[in-house]
Short mmCIF file of C-alpha atoms in Angstrom, two decimals:
data_model
loop_
_atom_site.label_atom_id
_atom_site.label_comp_id
_atom_site.label_asym_id
_atom_site.label_seq_id
_atom_site.Cartn_x
_atom_site.Cartn_y
_atom_site.Cartn_z
CA UNK U 192 99.53 129.67 91.08
CA UNK U 193 96.86 130.28 93.77
CA UNK U 194 98.29 132.83 96.10
CA UNK U 195 96.40 134.14 99.13
CA UNK U 196 98.04 137.13 100.89
CA UNK U 197 98.82 136.58 104.61
CA UNK U 198 96.44 139.47 105.50
CA UNK U 199 93.50 137.22 104.42
CA UNK U 200 91.84 135.42 107.40
CA UNK U 201 91.28 131.97 106.06
CA UNK U 202 89.29 130.71 109.01
CA UNK U 203 85.98 132.65 108.33
CA UNK U 204 86.61 132.35 104.59
CA UNK U 205 86.73 128.61 104.56
CA UNK U 206 84.23 128.02 107.32
CA UNK U 207 81.64 130.11 105.42
CA UNK U 208 82.49 128.74 101.97
CA UNK U 209 80.49 126.18 99.93
CA UNK U 210 81.63 122.68 99.48
CA UNK U 211 82.14 123.37 95.82
CA UNK U 212 84.37 126.43 96.52
CA UNK U 213 86.55 124.41 98.97
CA UNK U 214 86.84 121.51 96.53
CA UNK U 215 87.82 123.82 93.66
CA UNK U 216 90.47 125.55 95.78
CA UNK U 217 91.92 122.49 97.44
CA UNK U 218 92.21 120.41 94.32
CA UNK U 219 93.74 123.16 92.14
CA UNK U 220 97.25 121.88 91.29
CA UNK U 221 98.62 125.50 91.29
CA UNK U 222 97.91 126.05 95.01
CA UNK U 223 101.05 127.03 96.93
CA UNK U 224 102.50 123.95 98.70
CA UNK U 225 102.98 125.93 101.96
CA UNK U 226 99.27 126.90 101.95
CA UNK U 227 98.12 123.42 101.10
CA UNK U 228 100.23 121.93 103.80
CA UNK U 229 99.11 124.43 106.38
CA UNK U 230 95.43 123.81 105.66
CA UNK U 231 95.83 120.02 105.87
CA UNK U 232 97.58 120.49 109.22
CA UNK U 233 94.81 122.98 110.27
CA UNK U 234 97.24 125.68 111.22
CA UNK U 235 94.33 128.19 110.90
CA UNK U 236 92.23 126.28 113.58
CA UNK U 237 89.22 125.45 111.46
CA UNK U 238 86.16 123.96 113.00
CA UNK U 239 86.02 120.11 112.68
CA UNK U 240 83.56 120.06 109.75
CA UNK U 241 85.39 122.66 107.80
CA UNK U 242 88.73 120.95 108.39
CA UNK U 243 87.30 117.65 107.21
CA UNK U 244 85.98 119.37 104.03
CA UNK U 245 89.42 120.93 103.40
CA UNK U 246 91.23 117.58 103.90
CA UNK U 247 88.81 115.46 101.93
CA UNK U 248 89.33 117.61 98.90
CA UNK U 249 92.98 118.40 99.51
CA UNK U 250 93.97 114.71 99.51
CA UNK U 251 92.68 114.49 95.88
CA UNK U 252 94.94 117.33 94.64
CA UNK U 253 96.92 115.94 91.70
CA UNK U 254 100.18 117.68 92.84
CA UNK U 255 100.34 115.17 95.70
CA UNK U 256 100.62 112.18 93.36
CA UNK U 257 104.25 112.76 92.41
CA UNK U 258 107.59 113.94 93.69
CA UNK U 259 110.16 116.23 91.98
CA UNK U 260 113.58 115.13 91.00
CA UNK U 261 116.47 117.41 91.93
CA UNK U 262 119.95 117.79 90.52
CA UNK U 263 120.92 121.15 92.06
CA UNK U 264 120.51 122.68 95.46
CA UNK U 265 117.84 125.10 94.21
CA UNK U 266 115.91 122.27 92.72
CA UNK U 267 116.23 120.32 96.00
CA UNK U 268 114.69 123.25 97.90
CA UNK U 269 111.87 123.22 95.39
CA UNK U 270 111.44 119.46 95.93
CA UNK U 271 111.27 119.85 99.71
CA UNK U 272 108.67 122.57 99.32
CA UNK U 273 106.67 120.27 96.98
CA UNK U 274 106.76 117.45 99.50
CA UNK U 275 105.43 119.46 102.48
CA UNK U 276 101.73 118.83 101.73
CA UNK U 277 102.55 115.17 101.02
CA UNK U 278 103.95 114.82 104.53
CA UNK U 279 100.96 116.73 105.92
CA UNK U 280 98.61 114.11 104.42
CA UNK U 281 100.37 111.26 106.22
CA UNK U 282 100.44 113.27 109.46
CA UNK U 283 96.62 113.12 109.31
CA UNK U 284 96.81 109.43 110.11
CA UNK U 285 98.04 110.47 113.53
CA UNK U 286 96.17 113.72 114.10
CA UNK U 287 92.72 113.17 112.57
CA UNK U 288 90.02 111.39 114.70
CA UNK U 289 89.45 107.76 113.77
CA UNK U 290 85.89 108.05 112.64
CA UNK U 291 84.26 106.40 109.63
CA UNK U 292 83.96 109.78 108.00
CA UNK U 293 87.68 110.54 108.27
CA UNK U 294 88.53 106.96 107.19
CA UNK U 295 86.53 107.62 104.03
CA UNK U 296 88.51 110.82 103.29
CA UNK U 297 91.92 109.20 103.99
CA UNK U 298 91.18 106.06 101.86
CA UNK U 299 92.17 108.05 98.82
CA UNK U 300 95.86 108.09 99.71
CA UNK U 301 96.87 104.95 97.77
CA UNK U 302 98.45 106.95 94.86
CA UNK U 303 100.21 109.48 97.13
CA UNK U 304 103.96 108.81 97.71
CA UNK U 305 104.64 107.62 101.25
CA UNK U 306 106.80 110.28 102.57
CA UNK U 307 106.88 110.82 106.32
CA UNK U 308 108.06 113.95 108.11
CA UNK U 309 110.30 112.80 110.94
CA UNK U 310 109.09 114.34 114.24
CA UNK U 311 111.55 116.57 116.14
CA UNK U 312 111.88 113.96 118.98
CA UNK U 313 113.55 111.59 116.55
CA UNK U 314 116.41 114.03 115.84
CA UNK U 315 119.53 114.41 117.88
CA UNK U 316 120.65 117.83 118.89
CA UNK U 317 121.50 119.28 115.46
CA UNK U 318 123.06 122.42 117.00
CA UNK U 319 126.04 120.41 118.18
CA UNK U 320 128.76 118.79 116.19
CA UNK U 321 128.21 115.56 118.09
CA UNK U 322 124.49 115.66 117.19
CA UNK U 323 125.15 116.27 113.45
CA UNK U 324 127.67 113.53 113.39
CA UNK U 325 125.17 111.11 115.20
CA UNK U 326 122.56 112.08 112.60
CA UNK U 327 124.90 111.22 109.77
CA UNK U 328 125.44 107.75 111.20
CA UNK U 329 121.93 106.95 112.39
CA UNK U 330 119.45 108.82 110.11
CA UNK U 331 118.54 105.63 108.25
CA UNK U 332 117.80 103.66 111.48
CA UNK U 333 115.85 106.63 112.89
CA UNK U 334 113.65 106.87 109.80
CA UNK U 335 113.12 103.11 109.75
CA UNK U 336 112.11 103.13 113.38
CA UNK U 337 109.59 105.93 112.81
CA UNK U 338 108.07 104.01 109.85
CA UNK U 339 107.60 100.92 112.07
CA UNK U 340 105.89 102.99 114.81
CA UNK U 341 103.77 104.77 112.18
CA UNK U 342 102.64 101.45 110.73
CA UNK U 343 101.74 100.09 114.14
CA UNK U 344 99.75 103.24 114.85
CA UNK U 345 97.75 102.83 111.64
CA UNK U 346 97.03 99.18 112.44
CA UNK U 347 95.84 99.99 115.89
CA UNK U 348 94.01 103.29 115.33
CA UNK U 349 92.21 102.83 112.01
CA UNK U 350 90.21 99.72 112.87
CA UNK U 351 86.45 99.52 113.14
CA UNK U 352 84.72 98.37 116.32
CA UNK U 353 84.13 94.92 114.77
CA UNK U 354 87.95 94.33 114.66
CA UNK U 355 90.25 93.30 111.82
CA UNK U 356 88.74 90.70 109.53
CA UNK U 357 85.17 91.37 110.59
CA UNK U 358 84.56 94.82 109.15
CA UNK U 359 83.29 93.71 105.76
CA UNK U 360 85.26 94.32 102.60
CA UNK U 361 83.62 97.65 101.91
CA UNK U 362 83.98 99.16 105.33
CA UNK U 363 85.69 102.59 105.52
CA UNK U 364 88.30 101.43 107.92
CA UNK U 365 89.24 98.54 105.57
CA UNK U 366 89.66 101.04 102.79
CA UNK U 367 91.83 103.40 104.69
CA UNK U 368 94.23 100.66 105.72
CA UNK U 369 94.14 99.36 102.14
CA UNK U 370 95.04 102.81 100.85
CA UNK U 371 97.89 103.12 103.31
CA UNK U 372 99.34 99.69 102.38
CA UNK U 373 99.10 100.49 98.63
CA UNK U 374 101.03 103.71 99.11
CA UNK U 375 103.52 102.10 101.31
CA UNK U 376 104.23 99.22 98.96
CA UNK U 377 104.31 101.51 95.97
CA UNK U 378 106.86 103.80 97.55
CA UNK U 379 109.19 101.47 99.44
CA UNK U 380 112.04 99.93 97.45
CA UNK U 381 113.19 97.12 99.70
CA UNK U 382 111.83 93.73 98.80
CA UNK U 383 111.66 92.55 102.41
CA UNK U 384 109.68 95.62 103.35
CA UNK U 385 107.24 94.96 100.57
CA UNK U 386 106.75 91.24 100.83
CA UNK U 387 105.61 91.37 104.49
CA UNK U 388 102.45 92.90 103.22
CA UNK U 389 101.79 89.93 100.99
CA UNK U 390 101.57 87.68 104.06
CA UNK U 391 100.11 90.16 106.48
CA UNK U 392 97.34 89.04 108.85
CA UNK U 393 95.24 91.98 107.88
CA UNK U 394 93.41 91.33 104.58
CA UNK U 395 93.35 95.09 103.88
CA UNK U 396 97.15 95.21 103.88
CA UNK U 397 97.30 92.18 101.54
CA UNK U 398 94.93 93.89 99.08
CA UNK U 399 97.06 96.98 99.14
CA UNK U 400 100.02 94.80 98.23
CA UNK U 401 98.18 93.25 95.28
CA UNK U 402 97.31 96.74 93.99
CA UNK U 403 100.83 98.19 94.17
CA UNK U 404 103.54 95.50 94.10
CA UNK U 405 105.42 94.63 90.87
CA UNK U 406 103.66 91.59 89.45
CA UNK U 407 106.21 88.98 88.34
CA UNK U 408 105.77 85.67 86.42
CA UNK U 409 106.84 83.78 89.51
CA UNK U 410 103.99 85.18 91.65
CA UNK U 411 102.28 82.29 93.57
CA UNK U 412 98.81 83.47 92.39
CA UNK U 413 97.23 80.10 93.24
CA UNK U 414 98.21 80.79 96.95
CA UNK U 415 96.86 84.33 96.74
CA UNK U 416 93.58 83.14 95.21
CA UNK U 417 93.17 80.43 97.82
CA UNK U 418 93.69 82.97 100.60
CA UNK U 419 91.84 86.00 99.30
CA UNK U 420 89.75 84.67 96.44
CA UNK U 421 88.19 87.22 94.12
CA UNK U 422 89.34 90.10 96.23
CA UNK U 423 92.84 89.25 95.07
CA UNK U 424 91.75 89.03 91.42
CA UNK U 425 89.85 92.28 91.53
CA UNK U 426 92.77 94.06 93.16
CA UNK U 427 95.54 92.81 90.90
CA UNK U 428 93.35 93.52 87.87
CA UNK U 429 93.98 97.19 88.73
CA UNK U 430 97.75 96.83 88.88
CA UNK U 431 99.47 98.22 85.82
CA UNK U 432 102.36 95.74 85.99
CA UNK U 433 99.92 92.82 85.53
CA UNK U 434 99.64 93.73 81.91
CA UNK U 435 103.33 93.55 81.08
CA UNK U 436 103.85 91.04 78.30
CA UNK U 437 106.13 89.02 80.52
CA UNK U 438 103.12 88.37 82.71
CA UNK U 439 100.89 87.09 79.79
CA UNK U 440 100.65 83.65 81.43
CA UNK U 441 99.38 85.12 84.69
CA UNK U 442 96.80 87.14 82.77
CA UNK U 443 95.59 83.89 81.18
CA UNK U 444 95.42 82.02 84.49
CA UNK U 445 93.51 84.85 86.14
CA UNK U 446 90.89 85.01 83.39
CA UNK U 447 90.58 81.20 83.66
CA UNK U 448 89.93 81.57 87.44
CA UNK U 449 87.29 84.15 86.91
CA UNK U 450 85.43 82.07 84.34
CA UNK U 451 85.37 79.17 86.77
CA UNK U 452 83.57 81.15 89.42
CA UNK U 453 79.88 80.32 89.95
CA UNK U 454 78.99 84.00 90.50
CA UNK U 455 78.91 86.59 87.79
CA UNK U 456 82.33 88.22 87.64
CA UNK U 457 82.21 89.16 83.97
CA UNK U 458 82.94 92.71 85.03
CA UNK U 459 86.44 91.66 86.03
CA UNK U 460 87.12 90.28 82.59
CA UNK U 461 85.86 93.53 81.05
CA UNK U 462 87.91 95.55 83.44
CA UNK U 463 91.07 93.61 82.65
CA UNK U 464 90.45 93.98 78.90
CA UNK U 465 90.03 97.78 79.27
CA UNK U 466 93.05 98.15 81.56
CA UNK U 467 95.24 96.13 79.27
CA UNK U 468 94.13 98.16 76.25
CA UNK U 469 94.98 101.40 78.06
CA UNK U 470 98.46 100.08 78.89
CA UNK U 471 99.06 98.76 75.37
CA UNK U 472 98.16 102.23 74.02
CA UNK U 473 100.92 103.65 76.19
CA UNK U 474 103.63 101.08 75.13
CA UNK U 475 102.62 98.24 72.77
CA UNK U 476 106.03 96.66 72.94
CA UNK U 477 106.07 96.44 76.74
CA UNK U 478 102.36 95.63 77.52
CA UNK U 479 99.93 93.08 76.11
CA UNK U 480 98.77 89.53 76.55
CA UNK U 481 101.05 87.79 74.17
CA UNK U 482 104.71 86.88 74.73
CA UNK U 483 107.58 88.75 73.11
CA UNK U 484 109.87 87.05 70.63
CA UNK U 485 112.64 87.23 73.31
CA UNK U 486 110.37 85.41 75.70
CA UNK U 487 109.58 82.74 73.09
CA UNK U 488 113.30 82.32 72.31
CA UNK U 489 114.00 82.02 76.01
CA UNK U 490 111.38 79.27 76.30
CA UNK U 491 112.77 77.45 73.28
CA UNK U 492 116.32 77.58 74.74
CA UNK U 493 115.01 76.35 78.13
CA UNK U 494 113.21 73.46 76.45
CA UNK U 495 116.35 72.51 74.50
CA UNK U 496 118.38 72.61 77.69
CA UNK U 497 115.92 70.53 79.54
CA UNK U 498 115.84 67.90 76.75
CA UNK U 499 119.66 67.84 76.67
CA UNK U 500 119.83 67.34 80.44
CA UNK U 501 117.20 64.56 80.18
CA UNK U 502 119.28 62.76 77.55
CA UNK U 503 122.40 63.13 79.62
CA UNK U 504 120.65 61.74 82.78
CA UNK U 505 119.29 58.67 80.86
CA UNK U 506 121.20 55.43 81.47
CA UNK U 507 123.65 54.67 78.70
CA UNK U 508 123.39 51.47 76.77
CA UNK U 509 125.88 48.77 77.54
CA UNK U 510 128.73 48.84 75.20
CA UNK U 511 128.61 46.02 72.55
CA UNK U 512 131.52 43.51 72.63
CA UNK U 513 134.13 44.19 70.05
CA UNK U 514 134.63 41.39 67.46
CA UNK U 515 137.93 39.79 67.37
CA UNK U 516 140.11 41.03 64.68
CA UNK U 517 138.14 44.31 64.37
CA UNK U 518 141.30 46.36 64.06
CA UNK U 519 142.97 44.05 61.59
#
């Protein structure tokens, strides 16, 4: 683990270091979480350029891409320490200046768990019994309220001068909002919280949804294609869950859409093929572009049930008159 003694003055060290040195240090997964969090929060008062260099590399540290499960109190303490730099990354959305350069750095947050550090002003007085009791009853609502405020701040702050919808699909501000939406959708469990990104007015938020949401056979992909076109296709092609075998029909329909395009989108077909092959290598029973035997059996049963219902709904033939003496 990278350990730097407290006696070392990090400010002159990092401000005088090369870009390669900073990148190697900040992306090292063995760096202490307390040190990484402090540098992201600029507790050493770095000059703006050095702080940006530190954050641009620190955001790409692989230790930020996962959380730690805890079964004991000691493991929970370790998990809290591990999450400190993750929270520091999300604090940057509020503390960093909203410039294209910072937007470019923050656009890499899509695979980082969305874990916010609740500010002190959202806590009751935890020193009193009443405050602790209040926290026990309201902590869920307090965290939800802060998430809403945070999302609103992102929508208002990280927007280019052209305004939402006019920035161009490759603009830095589009990518930072897209990264935020991807991380949010990937981390939030509630369906209602997720689905509001699918219909969001901001195209960047919708793309983040396509990248991170769980693709299901009932997805209205025709609606998504009509609204966002190939941006939807290119985004969902990078979603692992698309390649579940239960989504084989969606895979087929997406490839058909790409082939119908007048422009050259062959790279999307190639990308989907490679992505699917990578997922199949992980679990060939779960991933692929052909249905499972269980799916086929389900379809057969559904067809039989539909046919039975159709026969039952058909008008019955009039009963033929019984001949006299039939029972004699």
